[in-house]
Short mmCIF file of C-alpha atoms in Angstrom, two decimals:
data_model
loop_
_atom_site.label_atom_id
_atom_site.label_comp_id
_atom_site.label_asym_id
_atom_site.label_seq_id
_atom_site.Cartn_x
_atom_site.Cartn_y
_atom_site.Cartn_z
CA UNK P 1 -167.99 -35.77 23.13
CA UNK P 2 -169.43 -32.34 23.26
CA UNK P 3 -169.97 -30.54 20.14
CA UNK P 4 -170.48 -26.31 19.57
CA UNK P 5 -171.07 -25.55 15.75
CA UNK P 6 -169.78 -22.01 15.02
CA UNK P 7 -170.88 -20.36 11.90
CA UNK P 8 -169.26 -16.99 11.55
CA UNK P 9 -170.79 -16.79 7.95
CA UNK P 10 -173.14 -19.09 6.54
CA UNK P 11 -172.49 -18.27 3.28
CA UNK P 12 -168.70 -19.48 3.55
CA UNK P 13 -170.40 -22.80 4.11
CA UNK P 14 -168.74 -25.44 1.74
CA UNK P 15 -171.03 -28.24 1.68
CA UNK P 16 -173.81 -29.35 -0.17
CA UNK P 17 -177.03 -31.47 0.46
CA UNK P 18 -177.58 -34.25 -2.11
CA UNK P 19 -180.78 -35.49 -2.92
CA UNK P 20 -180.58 -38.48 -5.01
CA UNK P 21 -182.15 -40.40 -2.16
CA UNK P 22 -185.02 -38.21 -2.31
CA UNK P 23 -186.16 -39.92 -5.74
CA UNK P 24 -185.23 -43.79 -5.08
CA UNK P 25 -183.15 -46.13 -2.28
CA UNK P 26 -179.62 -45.03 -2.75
CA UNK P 27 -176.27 -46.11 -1.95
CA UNK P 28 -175.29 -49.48 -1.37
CA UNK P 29 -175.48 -49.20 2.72
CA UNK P 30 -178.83 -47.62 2.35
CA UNK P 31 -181.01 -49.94 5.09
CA UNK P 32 -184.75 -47.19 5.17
CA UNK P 33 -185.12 -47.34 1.39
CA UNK P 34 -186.64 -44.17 -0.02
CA UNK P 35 -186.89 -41.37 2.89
CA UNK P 36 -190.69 -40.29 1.71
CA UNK P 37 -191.74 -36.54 1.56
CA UNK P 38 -192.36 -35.94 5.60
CA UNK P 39 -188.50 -37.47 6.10
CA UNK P 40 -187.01 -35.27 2.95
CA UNK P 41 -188.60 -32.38 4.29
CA UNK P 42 -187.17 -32.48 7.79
CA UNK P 43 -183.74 -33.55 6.30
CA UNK P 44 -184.01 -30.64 3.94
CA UNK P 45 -184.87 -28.70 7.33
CA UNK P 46 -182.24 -29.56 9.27
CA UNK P 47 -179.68 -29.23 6.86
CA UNK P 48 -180.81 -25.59 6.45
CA UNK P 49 -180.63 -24.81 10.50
CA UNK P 50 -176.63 -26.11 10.27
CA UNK P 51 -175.85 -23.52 8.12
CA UNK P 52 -176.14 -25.47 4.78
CA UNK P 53 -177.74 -22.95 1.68
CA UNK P 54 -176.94 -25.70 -1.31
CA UNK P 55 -178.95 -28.44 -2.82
CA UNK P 56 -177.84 -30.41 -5.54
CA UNK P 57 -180.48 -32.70 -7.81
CA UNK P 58 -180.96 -34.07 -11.02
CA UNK P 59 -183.93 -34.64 -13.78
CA UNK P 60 -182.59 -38.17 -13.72
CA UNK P 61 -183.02 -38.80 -9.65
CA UNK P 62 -186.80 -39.87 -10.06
CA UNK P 63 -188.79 -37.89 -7.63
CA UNK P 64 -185.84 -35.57 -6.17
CA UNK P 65 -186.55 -32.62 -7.92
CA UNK P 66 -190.20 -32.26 -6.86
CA UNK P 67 -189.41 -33.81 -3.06
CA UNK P 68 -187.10 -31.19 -2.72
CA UNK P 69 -189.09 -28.23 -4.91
CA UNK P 70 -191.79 -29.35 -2.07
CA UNK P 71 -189.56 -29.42 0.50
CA UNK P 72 -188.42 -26.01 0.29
CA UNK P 73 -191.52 -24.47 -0.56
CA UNK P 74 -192.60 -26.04 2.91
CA UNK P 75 -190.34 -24.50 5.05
CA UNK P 76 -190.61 -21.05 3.06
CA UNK P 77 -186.78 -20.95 1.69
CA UNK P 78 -187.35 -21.85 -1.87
CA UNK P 79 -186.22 -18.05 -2.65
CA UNK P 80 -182.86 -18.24 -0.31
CA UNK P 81 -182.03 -22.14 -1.16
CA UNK P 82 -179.02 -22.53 -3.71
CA UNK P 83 -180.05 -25.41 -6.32
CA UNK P 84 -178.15 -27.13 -8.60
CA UNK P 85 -179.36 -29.66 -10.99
CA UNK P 86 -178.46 -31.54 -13.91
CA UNK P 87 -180.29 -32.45 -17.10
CA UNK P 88 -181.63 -36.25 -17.79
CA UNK P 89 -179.58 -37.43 -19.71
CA UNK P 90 -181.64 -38.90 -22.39
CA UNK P 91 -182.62 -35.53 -23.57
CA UNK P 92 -181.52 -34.61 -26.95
CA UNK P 93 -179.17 -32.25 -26.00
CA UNK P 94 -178.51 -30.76 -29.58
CA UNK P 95 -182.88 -29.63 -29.35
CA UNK P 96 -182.58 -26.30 -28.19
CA UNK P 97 -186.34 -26.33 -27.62
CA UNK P 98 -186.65 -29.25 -25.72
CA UNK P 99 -183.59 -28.71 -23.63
CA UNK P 100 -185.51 -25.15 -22.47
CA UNK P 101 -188.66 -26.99 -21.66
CA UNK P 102 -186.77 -29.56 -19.71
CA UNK P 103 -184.81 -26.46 -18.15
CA UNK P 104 -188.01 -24.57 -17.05
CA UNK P 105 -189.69 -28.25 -15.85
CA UNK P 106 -187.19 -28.04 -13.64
CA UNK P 107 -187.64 -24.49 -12.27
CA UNK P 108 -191.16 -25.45 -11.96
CA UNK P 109 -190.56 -28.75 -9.71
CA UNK P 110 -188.33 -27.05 -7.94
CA UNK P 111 -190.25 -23.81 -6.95
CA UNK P 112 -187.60 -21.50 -7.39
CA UNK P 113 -187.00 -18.60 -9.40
CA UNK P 114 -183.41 -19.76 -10.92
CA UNK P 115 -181.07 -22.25 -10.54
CA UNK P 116 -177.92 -21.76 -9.31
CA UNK P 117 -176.24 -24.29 -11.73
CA UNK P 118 -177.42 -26.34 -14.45
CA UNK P 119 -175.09 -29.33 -15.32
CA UNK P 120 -174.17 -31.73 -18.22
CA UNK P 121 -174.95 -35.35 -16.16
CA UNK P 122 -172.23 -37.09 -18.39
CA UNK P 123 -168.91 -36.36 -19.30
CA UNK P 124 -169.69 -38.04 -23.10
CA UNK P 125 -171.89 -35.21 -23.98
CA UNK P 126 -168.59 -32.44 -23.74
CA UNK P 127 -168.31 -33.77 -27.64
CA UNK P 128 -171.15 -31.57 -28.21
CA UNK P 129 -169.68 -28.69 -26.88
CA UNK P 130 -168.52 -26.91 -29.93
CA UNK P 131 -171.44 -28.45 -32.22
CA UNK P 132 -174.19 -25.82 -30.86
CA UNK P 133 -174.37 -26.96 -27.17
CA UNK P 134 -172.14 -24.32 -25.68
CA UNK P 135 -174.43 -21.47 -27.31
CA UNK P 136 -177.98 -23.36 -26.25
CA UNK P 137 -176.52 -23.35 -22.60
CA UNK P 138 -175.14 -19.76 -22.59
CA UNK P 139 -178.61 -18.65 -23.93
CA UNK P 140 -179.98 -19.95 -20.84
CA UNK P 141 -177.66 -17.84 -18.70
CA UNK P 142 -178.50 -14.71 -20.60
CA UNK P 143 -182.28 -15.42 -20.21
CA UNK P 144 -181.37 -15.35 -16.33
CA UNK P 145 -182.53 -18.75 -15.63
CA UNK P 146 -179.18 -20.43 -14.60
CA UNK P 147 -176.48 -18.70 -13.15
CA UNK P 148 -173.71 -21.18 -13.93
CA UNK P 149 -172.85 -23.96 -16.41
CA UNK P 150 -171.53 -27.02 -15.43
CA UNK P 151 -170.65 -30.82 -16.17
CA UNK P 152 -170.47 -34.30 -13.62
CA UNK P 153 -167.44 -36.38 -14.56
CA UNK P 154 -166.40 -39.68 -13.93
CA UNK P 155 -162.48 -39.14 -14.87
CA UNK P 156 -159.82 -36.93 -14.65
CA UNK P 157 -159.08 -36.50 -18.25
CA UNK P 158 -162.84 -35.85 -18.96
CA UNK P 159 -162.30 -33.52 -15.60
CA UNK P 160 -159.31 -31.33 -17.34
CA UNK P 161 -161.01 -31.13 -20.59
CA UNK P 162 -164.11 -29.92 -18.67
CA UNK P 163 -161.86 -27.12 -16.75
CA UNK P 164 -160.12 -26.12 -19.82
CA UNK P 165 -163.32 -24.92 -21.63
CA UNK P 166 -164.44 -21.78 -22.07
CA UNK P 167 -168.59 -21.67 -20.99
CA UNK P 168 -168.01 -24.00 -18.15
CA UNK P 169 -167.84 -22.67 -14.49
CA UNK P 170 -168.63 -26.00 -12.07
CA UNK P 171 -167.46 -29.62 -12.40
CA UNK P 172 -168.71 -32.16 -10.47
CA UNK P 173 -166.47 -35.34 -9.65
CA UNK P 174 -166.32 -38.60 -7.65
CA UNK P 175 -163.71 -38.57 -4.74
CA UNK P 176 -163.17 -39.93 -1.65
CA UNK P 177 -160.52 -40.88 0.84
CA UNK P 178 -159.83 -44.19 -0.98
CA UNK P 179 -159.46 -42.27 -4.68
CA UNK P 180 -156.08 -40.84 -5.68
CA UNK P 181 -156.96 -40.18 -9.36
CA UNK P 182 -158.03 -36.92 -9.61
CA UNK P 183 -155.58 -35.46 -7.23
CA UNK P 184 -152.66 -37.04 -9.56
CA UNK P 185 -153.79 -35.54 -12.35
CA UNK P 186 -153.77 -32.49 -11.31
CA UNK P 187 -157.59 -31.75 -11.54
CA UNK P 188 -157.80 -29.45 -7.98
CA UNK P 189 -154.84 -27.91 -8.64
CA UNK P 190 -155.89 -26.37 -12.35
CA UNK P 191 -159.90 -25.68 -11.24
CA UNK P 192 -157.40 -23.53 -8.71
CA UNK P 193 -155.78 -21.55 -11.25
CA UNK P 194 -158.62 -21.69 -13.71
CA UNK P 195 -160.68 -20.24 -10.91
CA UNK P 196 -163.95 -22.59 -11.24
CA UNK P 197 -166.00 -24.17 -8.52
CA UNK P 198 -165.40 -28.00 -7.68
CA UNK P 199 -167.82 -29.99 -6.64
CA UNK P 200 -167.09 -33.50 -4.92
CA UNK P 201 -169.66 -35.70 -4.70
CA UNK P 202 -169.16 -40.27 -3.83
CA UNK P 203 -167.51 -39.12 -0.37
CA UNK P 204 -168.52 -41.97 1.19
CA UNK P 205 -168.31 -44.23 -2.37
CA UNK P 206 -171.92 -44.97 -1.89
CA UNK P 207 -171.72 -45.89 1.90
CA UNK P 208 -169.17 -48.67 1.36
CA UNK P 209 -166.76 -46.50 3.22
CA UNK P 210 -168.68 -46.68 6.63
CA UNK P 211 -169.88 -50.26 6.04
CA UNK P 212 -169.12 -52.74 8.76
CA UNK P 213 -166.33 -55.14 6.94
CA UNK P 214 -169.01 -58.07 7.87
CA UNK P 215 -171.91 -56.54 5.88
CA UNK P 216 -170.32 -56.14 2.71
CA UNK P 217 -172.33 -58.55 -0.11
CA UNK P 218 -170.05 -61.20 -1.09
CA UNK P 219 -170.44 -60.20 -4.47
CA UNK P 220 -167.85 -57.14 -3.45
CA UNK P 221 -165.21 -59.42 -1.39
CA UNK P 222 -162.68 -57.69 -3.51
CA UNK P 223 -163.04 -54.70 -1.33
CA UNK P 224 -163.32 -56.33 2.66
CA UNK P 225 -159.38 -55.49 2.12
CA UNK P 226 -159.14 -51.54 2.17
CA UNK P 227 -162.17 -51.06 4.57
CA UNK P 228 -160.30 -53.44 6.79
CA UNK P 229 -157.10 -50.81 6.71
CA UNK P 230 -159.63 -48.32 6.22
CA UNK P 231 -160.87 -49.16 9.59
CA UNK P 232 -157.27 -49.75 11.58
CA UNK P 233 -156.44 -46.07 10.60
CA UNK P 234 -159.71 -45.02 12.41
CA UNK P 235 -159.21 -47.07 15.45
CA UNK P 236 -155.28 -46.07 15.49
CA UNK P 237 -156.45 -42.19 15.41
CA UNK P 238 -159.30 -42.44 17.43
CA UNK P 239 -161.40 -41.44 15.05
CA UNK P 240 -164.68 -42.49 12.95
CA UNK P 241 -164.18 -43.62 9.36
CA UNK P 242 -166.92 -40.34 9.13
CA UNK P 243 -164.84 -38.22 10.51
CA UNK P 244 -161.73 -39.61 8.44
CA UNK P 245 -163.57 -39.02 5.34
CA UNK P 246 -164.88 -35.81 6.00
CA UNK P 247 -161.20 -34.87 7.98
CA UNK P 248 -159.51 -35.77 4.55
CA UNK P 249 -161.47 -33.82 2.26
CA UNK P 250 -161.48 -30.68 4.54
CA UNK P 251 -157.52 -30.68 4.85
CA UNK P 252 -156.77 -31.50 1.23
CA UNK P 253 -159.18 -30.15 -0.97
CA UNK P 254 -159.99 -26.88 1.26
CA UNK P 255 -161.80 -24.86 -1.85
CA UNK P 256 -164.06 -27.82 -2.50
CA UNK P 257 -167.84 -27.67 -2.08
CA UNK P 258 -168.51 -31.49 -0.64
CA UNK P 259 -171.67 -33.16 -1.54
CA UNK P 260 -173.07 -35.19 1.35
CA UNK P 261 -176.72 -37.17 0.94
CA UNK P 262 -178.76 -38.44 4.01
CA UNK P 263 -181.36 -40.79 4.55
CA UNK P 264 -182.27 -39.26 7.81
CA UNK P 265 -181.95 -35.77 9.90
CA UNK P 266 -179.88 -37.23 12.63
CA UNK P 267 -177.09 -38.27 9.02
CA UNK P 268 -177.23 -34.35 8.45
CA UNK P 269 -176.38 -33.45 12.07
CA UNK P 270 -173.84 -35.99 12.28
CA UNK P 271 -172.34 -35.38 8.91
CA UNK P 272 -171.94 -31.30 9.82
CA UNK P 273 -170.10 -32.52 13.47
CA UNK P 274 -167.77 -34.30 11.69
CA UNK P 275 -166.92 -31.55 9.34
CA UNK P 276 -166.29 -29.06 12.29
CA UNK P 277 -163.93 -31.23 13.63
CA UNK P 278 -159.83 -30.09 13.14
CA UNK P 279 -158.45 -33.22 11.58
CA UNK P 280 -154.89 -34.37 12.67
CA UNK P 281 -151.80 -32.91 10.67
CA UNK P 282 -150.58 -36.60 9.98
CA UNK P 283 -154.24 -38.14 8.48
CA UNK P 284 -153.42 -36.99 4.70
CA UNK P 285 -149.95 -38.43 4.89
CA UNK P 286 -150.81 -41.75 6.30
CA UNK P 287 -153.90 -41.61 4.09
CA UNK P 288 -152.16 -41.24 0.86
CA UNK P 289 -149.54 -44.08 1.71
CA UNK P 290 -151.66 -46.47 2.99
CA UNK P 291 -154.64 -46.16 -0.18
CA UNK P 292 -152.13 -44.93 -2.88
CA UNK P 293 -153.60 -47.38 -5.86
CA UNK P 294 -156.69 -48.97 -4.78
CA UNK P 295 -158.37 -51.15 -7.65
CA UNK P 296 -160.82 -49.42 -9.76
CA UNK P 297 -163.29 -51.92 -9.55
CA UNK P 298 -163.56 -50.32 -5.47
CA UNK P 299 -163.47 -46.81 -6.66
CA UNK P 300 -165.82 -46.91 -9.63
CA UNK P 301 -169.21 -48.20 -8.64
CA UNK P 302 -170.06 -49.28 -11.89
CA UNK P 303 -168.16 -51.98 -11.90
CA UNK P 304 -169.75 -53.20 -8.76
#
């Protein structure tokens, strides 16, 4: 299949490179372990020669922040790169003095001037909100270090209460072409009106999505199931459970910015194909009858 990637304006482009995998082994189909700086740097590399300009990181990835600080740095686009991170979230979060020192430890790591976004890593810590958090995070937008405020949810209700409060531009959520619950609760459809940036990260659930049905630990039998019909839809459409992923989140979610990670260059090339690619007018249909209410226990990696 011959491919032409088009970019008409590279700043239109709506997905993100995610780095967890720069700090530890990630993901359950993760078979190189930990991609070392050399790899991260020529992932980081590629990713920025297809057009992508966003990173997203954490203080809790391990390493990720200061692979990727490094990485950019490197290749001399540490002042054009787009970084989000997200605060550890062990921090005392009510210590306005340690949550700036943890704020410029990032900067530092990751050799930029500012961050794009600075996030809340769990949804528990929006009870702080109106105890003194809202105003230590809005003093670190007027000091000009962060640009935007944001939070990474697990659930939708966590994901409403995030998008209905005032401080907060960005959420950050887990959804994929097996996971129905945001999208019935609304959550797209008010970040729409509210007019706030959506992130979607767990696209592939971890890699279980593109797993090969015989590969999956027995430990997760529960889920052989929907990656079997998972895979018939792919075969019956002629097209890769990538591409089926990536086709679904393109067609349905259009104003998303999709987080993608990858343990190798060649994951990045593939991964921006697949995005170019017009998905068929019948794959969200057939997608949201055939994966309507798929157990939690596939959708929620914790319980795995």
């Amino acid at each position: 299949m011959n491919w032409r990637i088009n970019f008409p304006n590279e700043s239109l482009c709506p997905i993100v490179l995610g780095t967890a995998q720069f700090g530890s082994a990630y993901g359950i189909a993760n078979k190189t372990g930990w991609p070392g700086q050399a790899t991260a740097t020529a992932i980081v590399q590629e990713a920025w020669e297809n057009g992508i300009r966003e990173f997203d990181t954490a203080q809790g990835y391990g390493t990720s922040e200061e692979v990727l600080g490094r990485a950019l740095h490197e290749l001399g686009i540490a002042s054009k790169a787009h970084v989000i991170s997200k605060f550890h979230p062990d921090l005392n979060h009510m210590d306005a003095s340690a949550m700036s020192n943890a704020l410029n430890e990032s900067i530092k790591r990751l050799r930029v001037l500012n961050l794009k976004g600075m996030m809340l890593h769990r949804e528990e810590l929006l009870s702080l909100w109106d105890r003194g958090l809202a105003e230590i995070l809005h003093g670190f937008v007027l000091s000009g270090r962060v640009k935007h405020i944001g939070v990474s949810v697990y659930s939708p209700d966590k994901a409403i209460q995030a998008l209905n409060t005032e401080g907060i531009d960005i959420i950050q959520i887990p959804t994929n072409i097996l996971d129905r619950r945001f999208e019935n609760a609304g959550v797209f459809k008010l970040a729409n009106e509210k007019k706030k940036k959506f992130y979607i990260r767990s696209i592939f659930l971890q890699g279980l999505i593109l797993m090969d049905v015989k590969e999956i630990p027995e430990k997760m039998v529960f889920a052989r199931t929907v990656i079997e019909k998972l895979e018939s839809l792919s075969i019956d459409l002629g097209l890769t459970r990538q591409e089926l992923a990536l086709g679904y989140l393109k067609s349905e979610m259009p104003n998303a910015m999709v987080i993608f990670g990858a343990d190798t260059p060649d994951h990045v090339r593939e991964n921006r194909l697949c995005w170019e690619k017009v998905p068929p007018p019948s794959l969200a249909s057939r997608v949201k009858n055939i994966f309507n209410d798929v157990d939690e226990r596939i959708l929620n990696p914790v319980l795995w």
